[in-house]
PDB file of C-alpha atoms and ligand atoms in Angstrom:
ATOM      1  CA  UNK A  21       3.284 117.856 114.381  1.00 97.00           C
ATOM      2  CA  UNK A  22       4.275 114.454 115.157  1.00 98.00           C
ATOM      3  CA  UNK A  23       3.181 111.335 112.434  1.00 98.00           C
ATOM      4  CA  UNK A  24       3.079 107.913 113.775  1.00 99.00           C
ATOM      5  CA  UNK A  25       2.952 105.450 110.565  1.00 99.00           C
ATOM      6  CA  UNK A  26       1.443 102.221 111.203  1.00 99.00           C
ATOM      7  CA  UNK A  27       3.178  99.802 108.177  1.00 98.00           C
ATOM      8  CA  UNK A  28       4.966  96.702 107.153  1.00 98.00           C
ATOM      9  CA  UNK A  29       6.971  98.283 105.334  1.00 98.00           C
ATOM     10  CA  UNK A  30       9.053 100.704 107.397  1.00 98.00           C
ATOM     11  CA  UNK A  31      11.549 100.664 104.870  1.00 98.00           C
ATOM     12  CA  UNK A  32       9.783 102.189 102.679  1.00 98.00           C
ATOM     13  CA  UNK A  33       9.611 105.756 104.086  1.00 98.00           C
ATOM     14  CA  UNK A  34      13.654 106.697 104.191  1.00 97.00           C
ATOM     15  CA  UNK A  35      13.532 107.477 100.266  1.00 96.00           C
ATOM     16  CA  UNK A  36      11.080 109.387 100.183  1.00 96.00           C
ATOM     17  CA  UNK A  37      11.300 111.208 103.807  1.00 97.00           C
ATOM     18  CA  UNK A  38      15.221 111.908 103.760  1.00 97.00           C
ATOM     19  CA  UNK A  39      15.102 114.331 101.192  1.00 95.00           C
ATOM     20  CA  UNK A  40      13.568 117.931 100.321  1.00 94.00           C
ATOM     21  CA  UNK A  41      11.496 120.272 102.305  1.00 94.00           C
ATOM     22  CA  UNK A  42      10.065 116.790 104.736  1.00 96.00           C
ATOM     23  CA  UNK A  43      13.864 116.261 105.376  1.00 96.00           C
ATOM     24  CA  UNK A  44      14.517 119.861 106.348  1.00 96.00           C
ATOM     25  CA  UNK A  45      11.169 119.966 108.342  1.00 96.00           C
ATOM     26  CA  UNK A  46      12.240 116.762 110.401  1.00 97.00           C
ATOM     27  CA  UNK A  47      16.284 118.122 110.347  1.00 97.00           C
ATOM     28  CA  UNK A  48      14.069 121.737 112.136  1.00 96.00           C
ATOM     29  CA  UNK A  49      11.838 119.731 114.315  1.00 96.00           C
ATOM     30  CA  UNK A  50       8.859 121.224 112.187  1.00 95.00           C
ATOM     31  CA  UNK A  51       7.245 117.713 112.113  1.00 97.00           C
ATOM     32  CA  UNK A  52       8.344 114.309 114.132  1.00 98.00           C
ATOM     33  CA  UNK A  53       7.755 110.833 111.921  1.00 98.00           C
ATOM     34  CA  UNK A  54       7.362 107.812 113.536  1.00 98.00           C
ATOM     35  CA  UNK A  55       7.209 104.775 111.631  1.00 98.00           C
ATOM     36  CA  UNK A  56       6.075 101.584 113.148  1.00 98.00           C
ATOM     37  CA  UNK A  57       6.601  97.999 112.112  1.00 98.00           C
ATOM     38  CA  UNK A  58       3.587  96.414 112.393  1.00 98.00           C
ATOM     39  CA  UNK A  59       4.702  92.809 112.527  1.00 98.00           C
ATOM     40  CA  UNK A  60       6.566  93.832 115.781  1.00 98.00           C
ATOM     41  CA  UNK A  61       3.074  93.852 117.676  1.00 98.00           C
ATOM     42  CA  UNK A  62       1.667  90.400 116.222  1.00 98.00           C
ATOM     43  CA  UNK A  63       1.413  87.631 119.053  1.00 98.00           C
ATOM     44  CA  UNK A  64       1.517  85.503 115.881  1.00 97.00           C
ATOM     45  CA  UNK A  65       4.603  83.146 116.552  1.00 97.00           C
ATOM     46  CA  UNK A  66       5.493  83.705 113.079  1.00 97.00           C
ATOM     47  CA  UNK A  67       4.690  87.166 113.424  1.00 98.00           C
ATOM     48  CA  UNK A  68       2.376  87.262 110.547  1.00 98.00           C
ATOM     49  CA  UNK A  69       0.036  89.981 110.118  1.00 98.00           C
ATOM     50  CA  UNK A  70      -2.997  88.575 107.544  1.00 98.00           C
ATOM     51  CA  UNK A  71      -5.475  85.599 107.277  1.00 97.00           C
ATOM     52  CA  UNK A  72      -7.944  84.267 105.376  1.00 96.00           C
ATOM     53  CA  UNK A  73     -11.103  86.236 105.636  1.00 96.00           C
ATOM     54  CA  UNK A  74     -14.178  84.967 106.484  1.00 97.00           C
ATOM     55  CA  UNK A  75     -16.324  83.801 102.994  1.00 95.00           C
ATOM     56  CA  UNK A  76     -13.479  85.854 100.913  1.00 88.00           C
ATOM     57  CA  UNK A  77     -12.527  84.245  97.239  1.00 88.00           C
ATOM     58  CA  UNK A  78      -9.274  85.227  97.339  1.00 85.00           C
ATOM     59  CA  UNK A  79      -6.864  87.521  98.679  1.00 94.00           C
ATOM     60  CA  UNK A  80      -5.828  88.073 102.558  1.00 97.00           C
ATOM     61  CA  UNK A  81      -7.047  90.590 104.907  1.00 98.00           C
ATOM     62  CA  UNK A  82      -4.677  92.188 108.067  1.00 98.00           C
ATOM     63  CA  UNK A  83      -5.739  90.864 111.383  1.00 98.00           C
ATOM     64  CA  UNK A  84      -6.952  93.277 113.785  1.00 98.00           C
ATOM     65  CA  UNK A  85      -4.974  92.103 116.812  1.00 98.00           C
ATOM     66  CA  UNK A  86      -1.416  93.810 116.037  1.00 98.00           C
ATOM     67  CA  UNK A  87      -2.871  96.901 114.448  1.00 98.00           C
ATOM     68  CA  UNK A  88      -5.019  97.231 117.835  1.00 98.00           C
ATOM     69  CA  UNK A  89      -2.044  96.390 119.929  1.00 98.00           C
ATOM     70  CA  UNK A  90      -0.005  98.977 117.807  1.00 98.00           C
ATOM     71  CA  UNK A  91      -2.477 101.717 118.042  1.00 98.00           C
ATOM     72  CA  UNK A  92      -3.424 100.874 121.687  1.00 98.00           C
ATOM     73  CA  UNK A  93       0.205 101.543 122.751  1.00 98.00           C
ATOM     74  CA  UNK A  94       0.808 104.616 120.684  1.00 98.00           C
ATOM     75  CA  UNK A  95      -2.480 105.813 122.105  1.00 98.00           C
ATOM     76  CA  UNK A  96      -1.618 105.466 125.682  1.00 98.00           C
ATOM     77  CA  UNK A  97       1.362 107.329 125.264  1.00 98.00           C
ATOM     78  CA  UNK A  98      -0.330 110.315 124.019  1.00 98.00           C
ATOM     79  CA  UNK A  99      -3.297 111.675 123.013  1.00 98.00           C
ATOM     80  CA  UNK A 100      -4.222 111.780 119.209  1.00 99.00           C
ATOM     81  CA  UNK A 101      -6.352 114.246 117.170  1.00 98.00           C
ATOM     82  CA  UNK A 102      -7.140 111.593 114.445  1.00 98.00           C
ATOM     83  CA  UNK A 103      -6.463 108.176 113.259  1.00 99.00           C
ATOM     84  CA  UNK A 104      -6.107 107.677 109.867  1.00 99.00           C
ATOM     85  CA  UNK A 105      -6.912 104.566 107.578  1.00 99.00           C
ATOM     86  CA  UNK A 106      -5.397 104.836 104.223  1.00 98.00           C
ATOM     87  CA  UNK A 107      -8.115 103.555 101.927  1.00 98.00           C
ATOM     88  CA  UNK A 108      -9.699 103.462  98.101  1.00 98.00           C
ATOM     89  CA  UNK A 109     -13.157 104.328  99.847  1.00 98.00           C
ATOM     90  CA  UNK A 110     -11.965 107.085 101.781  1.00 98.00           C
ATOM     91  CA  UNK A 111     -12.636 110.899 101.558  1.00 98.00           C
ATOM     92  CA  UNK A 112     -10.723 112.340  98.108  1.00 98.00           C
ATOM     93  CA  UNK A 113      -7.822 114.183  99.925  1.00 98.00           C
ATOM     94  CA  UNK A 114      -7.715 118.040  98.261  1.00 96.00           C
ATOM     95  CA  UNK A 115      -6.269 121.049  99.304  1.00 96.00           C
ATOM     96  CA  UNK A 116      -9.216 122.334 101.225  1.00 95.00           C
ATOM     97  CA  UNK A 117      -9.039 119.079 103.518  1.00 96.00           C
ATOM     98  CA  UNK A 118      -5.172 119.026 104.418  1.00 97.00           C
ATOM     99  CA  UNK A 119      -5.298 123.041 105.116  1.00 96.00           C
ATOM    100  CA  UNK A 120      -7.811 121.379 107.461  1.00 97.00           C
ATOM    101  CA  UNK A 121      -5.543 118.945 108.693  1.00 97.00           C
ATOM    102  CA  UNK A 122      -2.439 121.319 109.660  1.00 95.00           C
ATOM    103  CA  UNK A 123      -3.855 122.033 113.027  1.00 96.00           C
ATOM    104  CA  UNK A 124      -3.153 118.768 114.424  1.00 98.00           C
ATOM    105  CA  UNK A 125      -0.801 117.958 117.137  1.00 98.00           C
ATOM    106  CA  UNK A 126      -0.334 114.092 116.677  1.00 98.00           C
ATOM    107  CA  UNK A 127      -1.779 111.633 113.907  1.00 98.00           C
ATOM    108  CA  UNK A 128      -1.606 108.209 113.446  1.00 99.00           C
ATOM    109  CA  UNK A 129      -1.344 106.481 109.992  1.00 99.00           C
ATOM    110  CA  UNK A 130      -2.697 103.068 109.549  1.00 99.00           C
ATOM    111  CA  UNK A 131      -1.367 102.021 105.776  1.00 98.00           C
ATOM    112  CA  UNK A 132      -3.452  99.127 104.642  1.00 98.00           C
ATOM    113  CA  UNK A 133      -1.922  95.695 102.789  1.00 97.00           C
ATOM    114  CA  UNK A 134      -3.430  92.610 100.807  1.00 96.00           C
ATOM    115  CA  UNK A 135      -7.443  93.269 100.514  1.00 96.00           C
ATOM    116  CA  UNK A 136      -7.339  95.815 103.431  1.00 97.00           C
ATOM    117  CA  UNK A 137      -7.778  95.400 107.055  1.00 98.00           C
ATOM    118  CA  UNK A 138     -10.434  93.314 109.229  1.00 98.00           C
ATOM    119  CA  UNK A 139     -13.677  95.808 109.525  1.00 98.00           C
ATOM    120  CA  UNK A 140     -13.719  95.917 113.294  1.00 98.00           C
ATOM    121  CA  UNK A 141     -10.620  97.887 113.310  1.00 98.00           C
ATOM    122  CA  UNK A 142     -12.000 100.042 110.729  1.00 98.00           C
ATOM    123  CA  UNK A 143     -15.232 100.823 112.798  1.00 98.00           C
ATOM    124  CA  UNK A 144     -13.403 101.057 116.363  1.00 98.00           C
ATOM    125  CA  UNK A 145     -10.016 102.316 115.592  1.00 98.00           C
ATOM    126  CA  UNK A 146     -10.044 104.321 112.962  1.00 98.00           C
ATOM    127  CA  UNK A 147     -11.299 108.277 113.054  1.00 98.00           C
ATOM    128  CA  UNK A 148     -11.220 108.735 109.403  1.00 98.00           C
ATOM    129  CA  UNK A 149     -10.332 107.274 105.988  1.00 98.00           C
ATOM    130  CA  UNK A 150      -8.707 108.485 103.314  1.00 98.00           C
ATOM    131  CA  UNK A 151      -8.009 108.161  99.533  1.00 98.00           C
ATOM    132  CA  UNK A 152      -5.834 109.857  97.431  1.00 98.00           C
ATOM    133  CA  UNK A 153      -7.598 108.762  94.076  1.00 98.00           C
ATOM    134  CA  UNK A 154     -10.370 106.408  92.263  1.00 98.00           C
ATOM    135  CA  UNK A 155      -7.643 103.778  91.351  1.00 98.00           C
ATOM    136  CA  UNK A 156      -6.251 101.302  93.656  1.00 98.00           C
ATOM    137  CA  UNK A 157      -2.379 101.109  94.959  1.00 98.00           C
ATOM    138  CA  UNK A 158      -1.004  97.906  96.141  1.00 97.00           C
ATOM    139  CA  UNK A 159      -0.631  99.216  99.408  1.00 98.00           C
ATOM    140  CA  UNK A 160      -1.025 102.264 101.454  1.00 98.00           C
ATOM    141  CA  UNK A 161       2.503 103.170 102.423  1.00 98.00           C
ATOM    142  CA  UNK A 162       2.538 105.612  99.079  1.00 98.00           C
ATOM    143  CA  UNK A 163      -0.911 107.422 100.070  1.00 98.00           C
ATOM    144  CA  UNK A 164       0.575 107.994 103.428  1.00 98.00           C
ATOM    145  CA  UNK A 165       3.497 109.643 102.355  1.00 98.00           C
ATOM    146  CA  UNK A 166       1.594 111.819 100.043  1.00 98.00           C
ATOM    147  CA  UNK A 167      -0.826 113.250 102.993  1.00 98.00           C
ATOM    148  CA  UNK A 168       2.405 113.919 105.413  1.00 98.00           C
ATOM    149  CA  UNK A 169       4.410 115.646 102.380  1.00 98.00           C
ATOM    150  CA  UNK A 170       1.407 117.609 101.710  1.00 97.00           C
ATOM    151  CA  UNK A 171       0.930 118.659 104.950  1.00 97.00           C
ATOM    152  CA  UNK A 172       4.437 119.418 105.684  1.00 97.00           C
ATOM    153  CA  UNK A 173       4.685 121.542 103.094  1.00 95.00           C
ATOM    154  CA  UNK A 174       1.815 123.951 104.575  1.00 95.00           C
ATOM    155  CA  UNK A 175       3.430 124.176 108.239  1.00 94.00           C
ATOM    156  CA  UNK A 176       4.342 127.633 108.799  1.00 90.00           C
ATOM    157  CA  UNK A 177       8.030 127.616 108.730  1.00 90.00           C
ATOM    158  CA  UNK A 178       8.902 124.485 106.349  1.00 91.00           C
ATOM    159  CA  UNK A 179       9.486 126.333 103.463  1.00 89.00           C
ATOM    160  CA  UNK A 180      11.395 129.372 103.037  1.00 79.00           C
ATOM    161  CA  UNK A 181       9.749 131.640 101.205  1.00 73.00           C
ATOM    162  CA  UNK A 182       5.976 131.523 103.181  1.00 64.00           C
ATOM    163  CA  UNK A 183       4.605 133.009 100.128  1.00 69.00           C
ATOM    164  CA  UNK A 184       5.540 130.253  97.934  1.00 82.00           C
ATOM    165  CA  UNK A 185       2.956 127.430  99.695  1.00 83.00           C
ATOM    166  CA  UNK A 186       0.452 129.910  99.423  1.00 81.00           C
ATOM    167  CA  UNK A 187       0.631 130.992  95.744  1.00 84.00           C
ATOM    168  CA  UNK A 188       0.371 127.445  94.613  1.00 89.00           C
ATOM    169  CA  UNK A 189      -2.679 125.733  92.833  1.00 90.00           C
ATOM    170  CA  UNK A 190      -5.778 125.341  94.814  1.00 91.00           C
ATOM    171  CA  UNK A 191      -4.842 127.316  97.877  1.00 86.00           C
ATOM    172  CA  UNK A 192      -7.398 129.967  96.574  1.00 87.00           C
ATOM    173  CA  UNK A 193      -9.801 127.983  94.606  1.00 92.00           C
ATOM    174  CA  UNK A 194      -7.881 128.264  91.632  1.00 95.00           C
ATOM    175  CA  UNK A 195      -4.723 126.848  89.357  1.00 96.00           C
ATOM    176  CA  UNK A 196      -1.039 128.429  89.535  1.00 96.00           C
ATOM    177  CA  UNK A 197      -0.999 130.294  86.301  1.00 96.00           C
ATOM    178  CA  UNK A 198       1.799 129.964  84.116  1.00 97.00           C
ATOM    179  CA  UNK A 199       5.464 130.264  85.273  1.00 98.00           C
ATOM    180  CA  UNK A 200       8.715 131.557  83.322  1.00 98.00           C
ATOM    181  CA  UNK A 201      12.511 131.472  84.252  1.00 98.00           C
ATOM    182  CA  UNK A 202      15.693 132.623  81.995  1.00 97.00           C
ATOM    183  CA  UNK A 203      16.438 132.960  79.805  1.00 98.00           C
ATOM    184  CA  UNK A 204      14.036 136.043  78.054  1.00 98.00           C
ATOM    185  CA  UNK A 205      14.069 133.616  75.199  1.00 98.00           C
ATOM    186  CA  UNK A 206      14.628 129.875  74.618  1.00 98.00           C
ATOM    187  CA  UNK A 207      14.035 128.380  71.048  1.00 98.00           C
ATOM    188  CA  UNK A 208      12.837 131.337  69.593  1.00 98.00           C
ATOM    189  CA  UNK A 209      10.314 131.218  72.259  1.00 98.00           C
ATOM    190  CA  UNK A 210       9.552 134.507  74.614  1.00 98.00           C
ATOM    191  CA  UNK A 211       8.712 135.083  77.971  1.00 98.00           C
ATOM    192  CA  UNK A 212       4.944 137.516  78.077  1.00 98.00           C
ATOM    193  CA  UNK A 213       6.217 141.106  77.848  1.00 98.00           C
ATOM    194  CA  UNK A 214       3.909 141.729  80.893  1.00 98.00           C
ATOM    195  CA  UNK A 215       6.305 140.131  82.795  1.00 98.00           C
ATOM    196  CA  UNK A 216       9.402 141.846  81.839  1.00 97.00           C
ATOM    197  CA  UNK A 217       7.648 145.136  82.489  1.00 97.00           C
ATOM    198  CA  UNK A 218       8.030 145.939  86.504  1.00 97.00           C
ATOM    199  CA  UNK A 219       4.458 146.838  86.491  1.00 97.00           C
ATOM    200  CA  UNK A 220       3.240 145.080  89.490  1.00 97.00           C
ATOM    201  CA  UNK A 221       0.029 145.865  89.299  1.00 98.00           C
ATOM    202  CA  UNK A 222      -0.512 145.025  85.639  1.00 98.00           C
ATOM    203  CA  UNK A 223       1.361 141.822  85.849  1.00 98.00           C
ATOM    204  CA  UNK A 224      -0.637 140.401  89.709  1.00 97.00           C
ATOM    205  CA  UNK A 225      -4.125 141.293  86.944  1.00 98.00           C
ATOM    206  CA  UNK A 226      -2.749 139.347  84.068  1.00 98.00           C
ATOM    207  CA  UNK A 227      -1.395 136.429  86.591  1.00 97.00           C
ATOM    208  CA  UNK A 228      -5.219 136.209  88.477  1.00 97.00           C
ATOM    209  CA  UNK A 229      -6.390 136.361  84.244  1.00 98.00           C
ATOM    210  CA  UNK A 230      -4.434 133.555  83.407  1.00 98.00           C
ATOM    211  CA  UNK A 231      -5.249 131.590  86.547  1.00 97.00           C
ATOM    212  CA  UNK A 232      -8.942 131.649  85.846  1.00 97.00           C
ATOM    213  CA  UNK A 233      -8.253 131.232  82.607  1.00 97.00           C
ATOM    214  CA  UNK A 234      -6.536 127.828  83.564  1.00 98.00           C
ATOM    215  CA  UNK A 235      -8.529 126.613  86.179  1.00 97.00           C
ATOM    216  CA  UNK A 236     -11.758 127.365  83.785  1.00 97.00           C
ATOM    217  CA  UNK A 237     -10.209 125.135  81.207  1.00 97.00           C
ATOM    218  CA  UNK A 238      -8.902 122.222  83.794  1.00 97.00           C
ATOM    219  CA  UNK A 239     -10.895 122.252  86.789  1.00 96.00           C
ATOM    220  CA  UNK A 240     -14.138 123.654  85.553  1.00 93.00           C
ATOM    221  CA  UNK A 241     -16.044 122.639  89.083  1.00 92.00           C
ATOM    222  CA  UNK A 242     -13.485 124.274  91.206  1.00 90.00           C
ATOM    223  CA  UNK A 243     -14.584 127.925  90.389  1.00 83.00           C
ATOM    224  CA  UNK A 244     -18.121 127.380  91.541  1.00 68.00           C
ATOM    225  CA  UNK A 245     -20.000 128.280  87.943  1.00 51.00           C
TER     226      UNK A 245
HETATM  227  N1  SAH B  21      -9.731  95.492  98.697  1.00 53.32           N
HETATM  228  C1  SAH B  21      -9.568  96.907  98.780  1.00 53.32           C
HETATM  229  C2  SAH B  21      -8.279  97.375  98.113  1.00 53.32           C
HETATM  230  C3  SAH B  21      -7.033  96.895  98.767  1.00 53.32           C
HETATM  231  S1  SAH B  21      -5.614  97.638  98.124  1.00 53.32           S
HETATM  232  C4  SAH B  21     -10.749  97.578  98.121  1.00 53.32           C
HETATM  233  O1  SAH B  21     -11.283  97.037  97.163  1.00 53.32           O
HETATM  234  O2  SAH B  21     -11.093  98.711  98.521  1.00 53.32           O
HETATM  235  C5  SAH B  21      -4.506  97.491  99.487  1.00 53.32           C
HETATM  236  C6  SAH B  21      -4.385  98.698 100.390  1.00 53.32           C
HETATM  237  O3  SAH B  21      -3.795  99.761  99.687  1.00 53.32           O
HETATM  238  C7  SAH B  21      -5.687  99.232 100.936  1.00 53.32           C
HETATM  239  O4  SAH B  21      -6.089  98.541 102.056  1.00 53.32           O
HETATM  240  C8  SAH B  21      -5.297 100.672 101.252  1.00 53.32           C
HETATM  241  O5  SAH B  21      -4.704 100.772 102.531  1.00 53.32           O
HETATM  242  C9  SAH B  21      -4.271 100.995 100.193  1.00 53.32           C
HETATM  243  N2  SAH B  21      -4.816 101.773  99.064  1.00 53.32           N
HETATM  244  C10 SAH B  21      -5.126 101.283  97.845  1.00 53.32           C
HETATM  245  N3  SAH B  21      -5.597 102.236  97.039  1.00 53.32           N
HETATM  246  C11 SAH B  21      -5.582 103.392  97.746  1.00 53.32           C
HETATM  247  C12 SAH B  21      -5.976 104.737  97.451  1.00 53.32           C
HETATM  248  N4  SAH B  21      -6.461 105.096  96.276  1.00 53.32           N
HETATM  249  N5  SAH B  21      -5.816 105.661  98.433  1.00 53.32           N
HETATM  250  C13 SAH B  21      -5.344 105.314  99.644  1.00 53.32           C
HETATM  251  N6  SAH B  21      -4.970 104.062  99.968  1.00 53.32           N
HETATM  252  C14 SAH B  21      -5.084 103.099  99.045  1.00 53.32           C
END
C-alpha cells in the first residue's frame, strides 16, 4: 500500500513512523509513506497556507489552492482508491472500517490545521472523512498516523506471527481476554490454573468465556444484545 500524507508538519511523522512493526513494514516494502509539505504547493509568496474565513469570529481556515495543487499532482501521477480528510465530523474509525480499508492500493491523507480546511475542498476533493474520536486534536497529523499504524498492522505479512493481528480485540466482535506471562506467580499473585494445564481445548473455552465476559462488561453494544 502506498500513503501519501498531505501536512505541514512533515516532521512530525519520523517519530512515530521509524520505529516498530510501521518501520519494519516500510524497511519490507509492505507499505510506501509519502509525506508531503503542504506549504511547498502554495503560490502564496510567503508560502502561507490559511486565511481569514469568510464571516468567521476567530480562528484561520487552510486555503484550498495548495491542498488542490497538492492533491492534483499526486493524483495525476497515479490513481487513488480514496482521499482522506482527517476530521472531528468524520466517520468513528473502528476495527470493522480499517479491515475495510486494507484493500487499498494508494491513499491520500489530507491532515487538517487551524479551524479546518475551506469547504470546497472538502466537497470536491475529498472521498471520505474521518475521526478517530468525539474530542478535538489540534491538528490532524496524530489521527493520520493512527489510521496508517492501524492499517499496517493488518497487512498480511507485517507482523510475524499472522495469528497475533487476528486474536486481538475487536477483530471478532469481541475484547482480547485476559493475558499472562512469567513468572507462574508474581506478588503472591497466580496465573489461572487453566492455563498451566496443556488442555487446549479447555483453555480456547475458558479464553472465548472470558472474552465475552469482558466485552459484556466494556463494550456492551458490540455483542449485538
Ligand atoms: N473547527 C473544527 C476543528 C478543527 S481542529 C471543528 O470544529 O470541527 C484542527 C484539525 O485537527 C481539524 O481540521 C482536523 O483535521 C484535525 N482533527 C481534530 N480533531 C480530530 C479528530 N477527532 N479526528 C480526526 N482529526 C481531527
Amino acid at each position: 500500500m502506498r500513503v501519501d500524507i498531505i501536512t505541514i508538519f512533515p516532521e512530525m511523522f519520523e517519530g512515530p513512523f521509524g520505529h516498530s512493526i510501521i518501520k519494519r513494514a516500510i524497511d519490507s516494502g509492505i507499505i510506501e509513506i509519502h509525506t508531503h509539505n503542504l506549504r511547498d504547493w502554495s503560490t502564496d509568496k510567503r508560502k502561507r497556507v490559511d486565511d481569514y474565513p469568510y464571516a468567521g469570529k476567530g480562528g484561520m481556515l487552510m486555503t484550498p489552492q495548495p491542498i488542490a495543487d497538492c492533491i492534483d499532482e499526486l493524483k495525476s501521477e497515479r490513481e487513488y482508491d480514496e482521499v482522506f480528510y482527517t476530521s472531528p465530523d468524520g466517520e468513528l474509525l473502528d476495527q470493522p472500517t480499517l479491515n475495510k480499508y486494507i484493500k487499498y492500493n494508494n491513499i491520500i491523507i489530507l491532515c487538517g490545521h487551524y479551524k479546518g480546511v475551506d469547504e470546497r475542498i472538502r466537497e470536491h476533493y475529498i472521498t471520505k472523512e474521518f475521526s478517530i474520536g468525539d474530542y478535538v486534536l489540534s491538528g490532524g497529523e496524530i489521527a493520520a498516523m493512527v489510521l496508517v499504524d492501524g492499517l499496517t498492522r493488518i497487512i498480511p505479512g507485517a507482523i510475524g506471527d499472522e495469528m497475533s493481528a487476528l486474536s486481538d480485540s475487536f477483530q471478532d466482535g469481541m475484547v482480547a481476554p485476559p493475558a499472562y506471562t512469567r513468572p507462574r506467580v508474581f506478588k503472591g499473585w497466580e496465573v489461572p490454573e487453566i492455563l498451566l494445564s496443556g488442555h487446549e481445548k479447555k483453555i480456547d473455552e475458558w479464553k472465548l468465556e472470558q472474552a465475552e465476559k469482558r466485552t459484556l462488561e466494556r463494550r456492551p453494544g458490540m455483542m449485538g444484545e
